Coordinates of C-alpha atoms in Angstrom, one line a residue:
Chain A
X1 CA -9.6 -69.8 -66.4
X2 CA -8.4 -66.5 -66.8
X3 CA -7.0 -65.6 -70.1
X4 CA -5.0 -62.6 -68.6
X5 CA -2.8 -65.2 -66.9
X6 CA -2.5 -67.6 -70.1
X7 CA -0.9 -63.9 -71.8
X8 CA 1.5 -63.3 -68.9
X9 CA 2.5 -66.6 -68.8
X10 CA 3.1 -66.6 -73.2
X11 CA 4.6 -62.7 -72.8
X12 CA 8.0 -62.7 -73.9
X13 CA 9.1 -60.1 -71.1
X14 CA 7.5 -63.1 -68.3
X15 CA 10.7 -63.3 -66.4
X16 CA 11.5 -66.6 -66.4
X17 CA 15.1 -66.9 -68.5
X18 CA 14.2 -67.5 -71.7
X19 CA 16.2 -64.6 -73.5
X20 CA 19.4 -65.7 -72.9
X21 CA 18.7 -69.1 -75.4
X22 CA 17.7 -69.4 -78.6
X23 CA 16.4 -72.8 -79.0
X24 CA 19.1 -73.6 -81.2
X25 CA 19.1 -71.5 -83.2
X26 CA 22.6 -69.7 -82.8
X27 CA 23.9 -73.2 -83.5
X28 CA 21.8 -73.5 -86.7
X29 CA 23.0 -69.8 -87.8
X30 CA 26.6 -71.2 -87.3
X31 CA 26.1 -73.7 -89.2
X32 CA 24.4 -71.7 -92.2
X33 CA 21.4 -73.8 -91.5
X34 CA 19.2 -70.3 -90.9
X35 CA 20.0 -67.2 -93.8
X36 CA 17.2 -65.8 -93.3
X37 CA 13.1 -65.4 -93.3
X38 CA 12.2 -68.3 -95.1
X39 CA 15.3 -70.8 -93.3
X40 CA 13.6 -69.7 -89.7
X41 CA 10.3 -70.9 -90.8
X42 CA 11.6 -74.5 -92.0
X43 CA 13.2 -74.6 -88.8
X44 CA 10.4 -73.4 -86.8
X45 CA 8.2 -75.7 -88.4
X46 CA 11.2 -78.8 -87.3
X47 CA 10.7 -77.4 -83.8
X48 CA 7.4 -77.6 -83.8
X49 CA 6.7 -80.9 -84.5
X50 CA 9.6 -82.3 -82.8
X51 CA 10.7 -80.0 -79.8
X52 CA 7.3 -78.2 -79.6
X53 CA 5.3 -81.4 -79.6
X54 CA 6.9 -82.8 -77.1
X55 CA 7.3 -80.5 -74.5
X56 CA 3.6 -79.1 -75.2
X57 CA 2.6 -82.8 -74.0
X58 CA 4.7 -82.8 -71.3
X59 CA 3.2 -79.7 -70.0
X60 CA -0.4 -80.6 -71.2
X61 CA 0.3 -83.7 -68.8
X62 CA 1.3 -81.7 -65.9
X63 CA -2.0 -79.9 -65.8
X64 CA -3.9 -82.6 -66.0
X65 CA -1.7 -84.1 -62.8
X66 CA 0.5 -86.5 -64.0
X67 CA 3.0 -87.2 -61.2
X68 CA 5.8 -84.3 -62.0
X69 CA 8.7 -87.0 -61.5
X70 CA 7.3 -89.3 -63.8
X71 CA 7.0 -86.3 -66.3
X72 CA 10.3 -85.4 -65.7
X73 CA 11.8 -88.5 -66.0
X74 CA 9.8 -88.6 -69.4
X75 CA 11.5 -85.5 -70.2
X76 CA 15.0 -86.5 -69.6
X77 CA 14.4 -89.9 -71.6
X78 CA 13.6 -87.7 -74.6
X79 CA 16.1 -85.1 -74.5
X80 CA 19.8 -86.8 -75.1
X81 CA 22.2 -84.0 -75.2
X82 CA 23.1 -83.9 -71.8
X83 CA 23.6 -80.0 -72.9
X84 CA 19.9 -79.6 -73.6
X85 CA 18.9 -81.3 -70.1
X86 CA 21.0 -78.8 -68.3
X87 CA 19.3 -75.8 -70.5
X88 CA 15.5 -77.4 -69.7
X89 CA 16.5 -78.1 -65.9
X90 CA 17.9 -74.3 -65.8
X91 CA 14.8 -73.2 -67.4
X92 CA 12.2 -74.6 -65.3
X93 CA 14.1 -73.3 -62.1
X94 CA 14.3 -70.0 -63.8
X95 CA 10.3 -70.7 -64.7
X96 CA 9.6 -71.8 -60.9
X97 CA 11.1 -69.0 -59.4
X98 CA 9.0 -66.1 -61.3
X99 CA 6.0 -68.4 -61.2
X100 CA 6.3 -68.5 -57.6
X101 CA 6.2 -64.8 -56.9
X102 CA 3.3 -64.5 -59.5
X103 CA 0.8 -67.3 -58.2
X104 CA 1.9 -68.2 -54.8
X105 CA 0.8 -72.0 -54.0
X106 CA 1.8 -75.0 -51.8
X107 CA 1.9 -76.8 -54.8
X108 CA 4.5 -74.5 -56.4
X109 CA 6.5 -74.9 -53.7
X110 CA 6.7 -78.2 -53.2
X111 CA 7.6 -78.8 -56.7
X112 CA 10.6 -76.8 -55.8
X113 CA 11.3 -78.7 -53.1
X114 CA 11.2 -81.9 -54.9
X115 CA 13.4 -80.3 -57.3
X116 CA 16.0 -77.8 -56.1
X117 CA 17.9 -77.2 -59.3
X118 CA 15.6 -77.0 -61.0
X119 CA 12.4 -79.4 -63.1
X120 CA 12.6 -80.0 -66.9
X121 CA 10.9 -76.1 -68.2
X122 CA 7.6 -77.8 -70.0
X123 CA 6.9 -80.1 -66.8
X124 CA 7.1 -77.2 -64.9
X125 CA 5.0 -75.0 -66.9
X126 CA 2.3 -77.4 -66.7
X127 CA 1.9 -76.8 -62.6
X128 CA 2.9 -73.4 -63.5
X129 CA -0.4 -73.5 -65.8
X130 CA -2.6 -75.4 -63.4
X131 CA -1.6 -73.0 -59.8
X132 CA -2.5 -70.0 -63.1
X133 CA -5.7 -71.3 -63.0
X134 CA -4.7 -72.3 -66.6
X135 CA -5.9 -75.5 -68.2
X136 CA -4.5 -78.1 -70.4
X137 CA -4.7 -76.5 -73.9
X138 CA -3.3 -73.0 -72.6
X139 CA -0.3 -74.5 -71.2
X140 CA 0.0 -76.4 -74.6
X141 CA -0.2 -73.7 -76.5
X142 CA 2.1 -71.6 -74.4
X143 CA 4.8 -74.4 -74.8
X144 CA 4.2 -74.8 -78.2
X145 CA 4.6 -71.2 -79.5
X146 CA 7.3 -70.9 -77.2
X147 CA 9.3 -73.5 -78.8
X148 CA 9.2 -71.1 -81.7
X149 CA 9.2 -67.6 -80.7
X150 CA 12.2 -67.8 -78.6
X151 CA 13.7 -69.3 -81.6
X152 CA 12.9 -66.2 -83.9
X153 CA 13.4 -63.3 -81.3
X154 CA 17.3 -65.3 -81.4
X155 CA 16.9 -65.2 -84.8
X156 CA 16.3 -61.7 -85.1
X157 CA 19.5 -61.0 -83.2
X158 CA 21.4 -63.7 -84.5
X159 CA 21.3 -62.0 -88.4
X160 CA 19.7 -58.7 -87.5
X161 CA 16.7 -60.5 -89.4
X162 CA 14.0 -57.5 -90.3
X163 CA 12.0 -58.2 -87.1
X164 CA 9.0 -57.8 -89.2
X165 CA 9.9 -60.8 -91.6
X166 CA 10.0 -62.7 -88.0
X167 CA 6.8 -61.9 -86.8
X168 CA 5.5 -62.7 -90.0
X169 CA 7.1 -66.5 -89.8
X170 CA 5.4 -67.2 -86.7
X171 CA 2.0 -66.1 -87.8
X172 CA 2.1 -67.9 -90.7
X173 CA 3.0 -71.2 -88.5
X174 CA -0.1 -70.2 -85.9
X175 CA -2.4 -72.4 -87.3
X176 CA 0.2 -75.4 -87.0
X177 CA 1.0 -74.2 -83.5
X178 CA -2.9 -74.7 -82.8
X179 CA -3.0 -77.8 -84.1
X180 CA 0.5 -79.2 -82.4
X181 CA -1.3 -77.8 -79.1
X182 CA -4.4 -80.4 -80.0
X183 CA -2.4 -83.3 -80.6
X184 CA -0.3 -82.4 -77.3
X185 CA -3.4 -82.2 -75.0
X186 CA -4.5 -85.3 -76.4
X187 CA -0.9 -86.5 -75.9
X188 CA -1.3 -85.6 -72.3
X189 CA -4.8 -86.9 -71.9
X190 CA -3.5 -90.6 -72.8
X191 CA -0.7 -90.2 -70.4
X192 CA -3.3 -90.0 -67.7
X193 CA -4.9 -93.5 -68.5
X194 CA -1.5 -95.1 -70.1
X195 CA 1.3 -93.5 -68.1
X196 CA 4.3 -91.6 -69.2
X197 CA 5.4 -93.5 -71.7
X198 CA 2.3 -93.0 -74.5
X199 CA 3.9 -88.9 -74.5
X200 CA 5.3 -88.4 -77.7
X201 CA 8.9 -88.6 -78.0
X202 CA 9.5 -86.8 -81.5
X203 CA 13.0 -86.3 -81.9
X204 CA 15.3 -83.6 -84.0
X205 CA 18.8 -85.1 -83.9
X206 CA 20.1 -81.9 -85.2
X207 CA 18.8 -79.8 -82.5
X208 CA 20.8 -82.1 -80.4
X209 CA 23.8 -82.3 -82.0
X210 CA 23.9 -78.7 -82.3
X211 CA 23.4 -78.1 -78.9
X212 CA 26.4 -80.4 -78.1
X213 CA 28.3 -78.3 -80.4
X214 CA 26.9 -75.1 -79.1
X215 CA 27.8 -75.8 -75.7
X216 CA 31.6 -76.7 -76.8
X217 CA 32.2 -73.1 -78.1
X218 CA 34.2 -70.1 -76.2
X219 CA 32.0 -67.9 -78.2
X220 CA 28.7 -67.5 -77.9
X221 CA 25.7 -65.0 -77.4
X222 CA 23.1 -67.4 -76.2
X223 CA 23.4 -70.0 -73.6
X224 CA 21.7 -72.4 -75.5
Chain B
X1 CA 10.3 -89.1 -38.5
X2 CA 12.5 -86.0 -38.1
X3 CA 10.8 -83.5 -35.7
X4 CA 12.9 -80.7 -37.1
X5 CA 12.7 -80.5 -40.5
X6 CA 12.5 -77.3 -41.3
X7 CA 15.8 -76.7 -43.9
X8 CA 13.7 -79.6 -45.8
X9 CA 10.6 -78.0 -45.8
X10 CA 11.0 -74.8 -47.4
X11 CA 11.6 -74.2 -50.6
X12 CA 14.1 -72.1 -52.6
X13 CA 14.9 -68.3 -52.0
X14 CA 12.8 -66.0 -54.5
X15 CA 14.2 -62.9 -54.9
X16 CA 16.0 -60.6 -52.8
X17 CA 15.2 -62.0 -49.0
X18 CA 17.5 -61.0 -46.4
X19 CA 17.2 -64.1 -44.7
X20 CA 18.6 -67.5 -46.9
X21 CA 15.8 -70.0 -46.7
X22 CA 17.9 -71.7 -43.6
X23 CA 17.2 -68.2 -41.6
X24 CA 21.1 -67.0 -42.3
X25 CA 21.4 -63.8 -43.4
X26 CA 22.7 -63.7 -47.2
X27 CA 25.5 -61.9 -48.3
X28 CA 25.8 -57.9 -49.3
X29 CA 25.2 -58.0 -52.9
X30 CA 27.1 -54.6 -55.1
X31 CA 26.3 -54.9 -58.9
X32 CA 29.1 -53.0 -60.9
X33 CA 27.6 -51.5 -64.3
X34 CA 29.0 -49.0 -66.5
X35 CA 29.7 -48.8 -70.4
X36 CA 32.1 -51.2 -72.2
X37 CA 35.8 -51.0 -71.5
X38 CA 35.7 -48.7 -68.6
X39 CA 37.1 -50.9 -66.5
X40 CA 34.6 -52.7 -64.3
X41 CA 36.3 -56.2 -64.5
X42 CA 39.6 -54.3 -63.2
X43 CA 37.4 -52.8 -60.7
X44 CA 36.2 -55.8 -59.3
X45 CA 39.7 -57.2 -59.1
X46 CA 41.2 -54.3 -57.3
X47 CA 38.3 -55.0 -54.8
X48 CA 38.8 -58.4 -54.2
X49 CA 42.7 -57.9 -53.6
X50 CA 41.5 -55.2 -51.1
X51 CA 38.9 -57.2 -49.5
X52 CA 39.9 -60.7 -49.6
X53 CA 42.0 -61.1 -46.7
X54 CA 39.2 -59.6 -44.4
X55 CA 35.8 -60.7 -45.9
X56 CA 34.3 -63.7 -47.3
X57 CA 33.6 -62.9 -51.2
X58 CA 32.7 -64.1 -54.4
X59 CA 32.2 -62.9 -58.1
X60 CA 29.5 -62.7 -60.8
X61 CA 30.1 -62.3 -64.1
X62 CA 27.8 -61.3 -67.0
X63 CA 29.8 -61.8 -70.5
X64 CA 28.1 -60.6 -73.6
X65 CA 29.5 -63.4 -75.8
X66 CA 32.4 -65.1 -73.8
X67 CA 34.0 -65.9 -70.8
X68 CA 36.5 -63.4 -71.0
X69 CA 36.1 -61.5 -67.7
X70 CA 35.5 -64.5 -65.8
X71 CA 38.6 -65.5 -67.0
X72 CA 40.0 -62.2 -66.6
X73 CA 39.9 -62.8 -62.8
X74 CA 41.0 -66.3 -63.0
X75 CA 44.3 -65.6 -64.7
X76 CA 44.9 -62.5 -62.5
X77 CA 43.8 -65.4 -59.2
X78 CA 41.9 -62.8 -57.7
X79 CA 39.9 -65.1 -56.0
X80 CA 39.9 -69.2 -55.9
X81 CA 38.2 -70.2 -59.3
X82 CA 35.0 -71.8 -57.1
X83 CA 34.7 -68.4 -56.1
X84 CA 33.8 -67.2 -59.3
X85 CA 31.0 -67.6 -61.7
X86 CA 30.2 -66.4 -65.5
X87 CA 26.2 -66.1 -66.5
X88 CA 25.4 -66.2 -69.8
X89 CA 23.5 -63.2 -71.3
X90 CA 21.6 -63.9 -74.5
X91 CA 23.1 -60.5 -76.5
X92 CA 21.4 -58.7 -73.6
X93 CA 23.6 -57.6 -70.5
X94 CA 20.9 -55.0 -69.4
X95 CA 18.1 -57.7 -69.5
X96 CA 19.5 -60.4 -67.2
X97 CA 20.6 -57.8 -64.4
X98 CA 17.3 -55.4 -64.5
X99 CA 14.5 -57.0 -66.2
X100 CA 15.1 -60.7 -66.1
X101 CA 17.5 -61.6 -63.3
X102 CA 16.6 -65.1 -62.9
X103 CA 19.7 -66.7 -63.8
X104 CA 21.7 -64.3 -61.8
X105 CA 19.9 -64.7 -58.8
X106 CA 20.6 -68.4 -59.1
X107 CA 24.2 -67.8 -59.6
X108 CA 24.8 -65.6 -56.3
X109 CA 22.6 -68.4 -54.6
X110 CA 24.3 -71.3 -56.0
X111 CA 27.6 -69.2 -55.1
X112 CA 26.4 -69.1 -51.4
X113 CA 25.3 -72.8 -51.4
X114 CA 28.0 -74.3 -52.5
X115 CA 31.0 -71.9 -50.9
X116 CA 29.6 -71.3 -47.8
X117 CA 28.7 -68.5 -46.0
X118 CA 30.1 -65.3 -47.5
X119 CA 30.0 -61.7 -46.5
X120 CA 29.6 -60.1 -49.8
X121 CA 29.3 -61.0 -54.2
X122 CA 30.1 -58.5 -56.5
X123 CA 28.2 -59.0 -59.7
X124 CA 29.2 -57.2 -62.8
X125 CA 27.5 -56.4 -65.5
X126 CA 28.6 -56.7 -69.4
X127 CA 29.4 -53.8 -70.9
X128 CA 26.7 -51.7 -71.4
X129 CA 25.0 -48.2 -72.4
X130 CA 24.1 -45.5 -69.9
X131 CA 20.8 -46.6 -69.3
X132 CA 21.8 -50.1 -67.6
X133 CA 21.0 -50.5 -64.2
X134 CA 20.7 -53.6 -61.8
X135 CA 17.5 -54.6 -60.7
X136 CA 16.7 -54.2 -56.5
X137 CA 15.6 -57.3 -56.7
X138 CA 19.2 -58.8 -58.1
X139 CA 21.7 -56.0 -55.3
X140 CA 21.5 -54.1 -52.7
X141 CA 23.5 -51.3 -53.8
X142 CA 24.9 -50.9 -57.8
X143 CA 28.8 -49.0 -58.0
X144 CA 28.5 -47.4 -61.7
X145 CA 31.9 -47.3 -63.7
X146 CA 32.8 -44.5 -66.6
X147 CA 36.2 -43.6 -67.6
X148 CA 38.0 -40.2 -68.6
X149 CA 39.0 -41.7 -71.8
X150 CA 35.3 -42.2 -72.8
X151 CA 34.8 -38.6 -73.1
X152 CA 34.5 -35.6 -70.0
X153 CA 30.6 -34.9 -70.9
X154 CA 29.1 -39.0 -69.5
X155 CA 28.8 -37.0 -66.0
X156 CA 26.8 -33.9 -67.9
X157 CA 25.2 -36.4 -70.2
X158 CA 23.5 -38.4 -67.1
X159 CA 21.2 -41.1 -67.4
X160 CA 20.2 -43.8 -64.8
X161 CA 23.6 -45.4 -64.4
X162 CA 25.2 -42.0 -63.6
X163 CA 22.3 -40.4 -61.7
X164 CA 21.4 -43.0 -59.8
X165 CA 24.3 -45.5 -58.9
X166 CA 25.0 -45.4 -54.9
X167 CA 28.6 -45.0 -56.0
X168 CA 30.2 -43.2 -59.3
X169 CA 33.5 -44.1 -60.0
X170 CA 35.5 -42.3 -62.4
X171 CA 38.5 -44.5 -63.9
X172 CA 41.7 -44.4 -65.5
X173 CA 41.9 -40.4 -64.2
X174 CA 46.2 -41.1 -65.2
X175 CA 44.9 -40.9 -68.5
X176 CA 43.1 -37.5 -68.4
X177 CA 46.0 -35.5 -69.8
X178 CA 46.5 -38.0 -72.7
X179 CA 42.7 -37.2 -74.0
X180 CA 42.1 -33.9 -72.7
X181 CA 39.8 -34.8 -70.5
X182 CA 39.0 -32.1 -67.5
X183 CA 38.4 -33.7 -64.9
X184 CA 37.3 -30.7 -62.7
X185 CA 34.8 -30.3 -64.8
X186 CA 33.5 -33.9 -64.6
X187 CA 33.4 -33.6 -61.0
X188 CA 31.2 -30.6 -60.8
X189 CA 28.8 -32.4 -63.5
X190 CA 28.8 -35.4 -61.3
X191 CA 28.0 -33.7 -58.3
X192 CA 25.6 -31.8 -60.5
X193 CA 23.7 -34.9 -61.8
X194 CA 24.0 -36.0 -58.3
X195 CA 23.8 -34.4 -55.4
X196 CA 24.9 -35.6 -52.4
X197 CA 25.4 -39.6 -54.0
X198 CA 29.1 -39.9 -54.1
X199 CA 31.8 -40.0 -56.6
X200 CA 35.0 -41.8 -56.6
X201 CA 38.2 -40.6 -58.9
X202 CA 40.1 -43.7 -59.4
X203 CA 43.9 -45.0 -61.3
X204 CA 44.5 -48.5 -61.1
X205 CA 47.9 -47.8 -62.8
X206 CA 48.4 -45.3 -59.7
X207 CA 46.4 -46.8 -57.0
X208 CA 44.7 -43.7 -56.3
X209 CA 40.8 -44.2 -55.1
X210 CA 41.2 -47.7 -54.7
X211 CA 40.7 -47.6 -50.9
X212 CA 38.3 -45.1 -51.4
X213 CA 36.2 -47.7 -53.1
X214 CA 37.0 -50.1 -50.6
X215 CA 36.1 -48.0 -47.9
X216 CA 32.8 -47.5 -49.7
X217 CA 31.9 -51.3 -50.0
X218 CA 32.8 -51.6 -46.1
X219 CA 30.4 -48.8 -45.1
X220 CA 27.7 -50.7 -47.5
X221 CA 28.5 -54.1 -45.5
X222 CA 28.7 -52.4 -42.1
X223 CA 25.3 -51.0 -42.9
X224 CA 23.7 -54.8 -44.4
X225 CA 24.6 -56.5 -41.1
X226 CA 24.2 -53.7 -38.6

């Protein structure tokens, strides 16, 4: 494993499409759900164990070779805003494409093959992970703390929220990232001996209905 | 079993290949940047008018927070409304066409997929500061828009848009005598700032420099397929 690869792969500035959504966020803001510091960490800490946990198995799974369609189907059974589908399917094309020029494999490639427009983003990050060199618990914990960070960098733009106050949310929450990671590469672990359908399927029906609403606006920074 | 299967066996285009993943050659890409309300989006429809009846085209747009410029070119029917695509930014125009241009590549791909083949995309940027450029991985050449109304010292002032753009074009010049604006003086800057890279003075109210631009854009295509 090399741990430079796990870093690229977290980095914020990996070009893979994530800064143009905010993981609800802008939705939430709208809604005067987020107001500031202490808002962003409740709803990080939603995320985390809804959103986070979930994709974090999904992509814990992918390492450890469950079939990507399976996964992917998974995903889509767990995600009902259609709006949210599109975002994850956008995503993991986005993901593919950078991860492709970055670790060139067959494997990469026939994944996006199999899927031209694009894999559901945490089932892609998995074989993303695994042609990395990355294992399991690095692709858990990427998808994990991603399900927050990009949620606070939107933040931070959303209310010009002191960027400091946001940094400070998410490392307050790193010890329940570590531990959502644990559950998710156990999560993914069963999926190997029971199939698909022992991932977790956590749900936050307000990150869905928001995105519904999200998508419906003329106005809008982020694209999800 | 097909024997030739290639156009199923090769995955998606990743960045800025000449050749489409069928062997094609893709279309000219020209990113249009500049600073807000200098006129890109009227830019790009003055080009398309020019162009249209001669070349195979399509549009990008990259709204900060709406769909306003895609629009823009709808209502003025430009172009056919499959012809035209609006990416969404994240509060950061500069990012998605120079530092993350993932979703903009798969908007000038989807574009060619799903219109057929087309001779050139013009993808403009939101409206930005002076340092935004377009990635070489996103165009093949970048047209970089100021106006005289935003003040005769951008061309002295420099930065990457102005420096380095393969075209500079200079906009609303009807207006120069409104806001004292000399525009002598920009063009000696300009030239200046960059040598031998060339400058365009345009009016769309007048008309003047539109073919100049267009002229430019046909050297660029004659060039890409040459």
């Amino acid at each position: 494993m090399s741990r430079a690869a796990l870093l690229m792969l977290a980095d914020g500035r990996f070009p893979a499409g994530g800064h143009a959504h905010s993981g609800g966020a802008e939705a939430a803001v709208k809604a005067g759900r987020i107001t500031g510091a202490a808002d962003l960490e409740e709803f990080c800490r939603g995320r985390l164990h809804t959103a986070g946990l979930v994709a974090a198995s999904l992509a814990a799974a992918a390492v450890l070779r469950v079939p990507v369609r399976e996964l992917d189907a998974a995903a889509d059974a767990r995600t009902p805003s259609p709006a949210l589908r599109v975002a994850a399917r956008k995503l993991g094309r986005q993901l593919m494409r950078a991860a492709r020029a970055a670790w060139p494999s067959q494997e990469l490639d026939a994944v996006a093959r199999e899927f031209p427009k694009g894999a559901h983003q945490p089932v892609v990050l998995g074989v993303v992970a695994r042609a990395a060199g990355l294992g399991a618990s690095d692709a858990a914990h990427c998808a994990v703390y991603e399900s927050v960070s990009g949620a606070a960098g939107a933040v931070v733009r959303l209310l010009s929220l002191d960027p400091f106050d946001a940094s400070g949310v998410l490392a307050r929450l790193a010890p329940e990232v570590d531990r959502v990671a644990d559950l998710a590469v156990e999560a993914g672990r069963g999926a190997v001996v029971e199939g698909v359908g022992a991932l977790p399927a956590a749900s936050a029906p307000l990150l869905e209905i928001g995105a519904e609403v999200h998508a419906g606006w003329g106005v809008r920074l982020f694209a999800s | 079993m097909h024997l030739d299967h290639t156009h199923d066996t090769t995955p998606a285009a990743l960045g800025a290949d000449a050749r489409r993943p069928d062997g094609a050659r893709r279309a000219l890409r020209i990113g249009l940047g500049g600073p807000v309300g200098s006129g890109k989006t009227a830019t790009v429809a003055a080009l398309c008018r020019a162009l249209r009846e001669e070349l195979s085209l399509a549009v990008v747009t990259n709204d900060i927070y709406t769909c306003e410029d895609a629009e823009f070119l709808l209502r003025e029917a430009v172009l056919p409304p499959e012809r035209i695509t609006a990416v969404e930014t994240g509060a950061c125009p500069h990012t998605a066409i120079r530092d993350d241009i993932s979703a903009n590549l798969e908007a000038v791909e989807d574009l060619e997929d799903e219109v057929g083949p087309l001779d050139l995309i013009l993808v403009e940027s939101g409206g930005d500061n002076l340092t935004a450029t377009f990635s070489k991985g996103l165009v093949d050449a970048q047209i970089f828009v100021i106006d005289v109304a935003g003040g005769d010292d951008i061309p002295r002032k420099g930065g990457p848009g102005v420096t380095t753009a393969d075209l500079l074009v200079v906009n609303k010049t009807d207006l120069a005598p409104y806001v004292g604006s000399d525009l002598d003086r920009m063009a000696a800057d300009a030239k200046a700032q960059r040598a031998e890279l060339p400058v365009v003075f345009q009016s769309l109210r007048t008309g003047s420099g539109v073919q100049d631009v267009a002229a430019w854009v046909r050297a660029q295509l004659a060039a890409w397929t040459a």
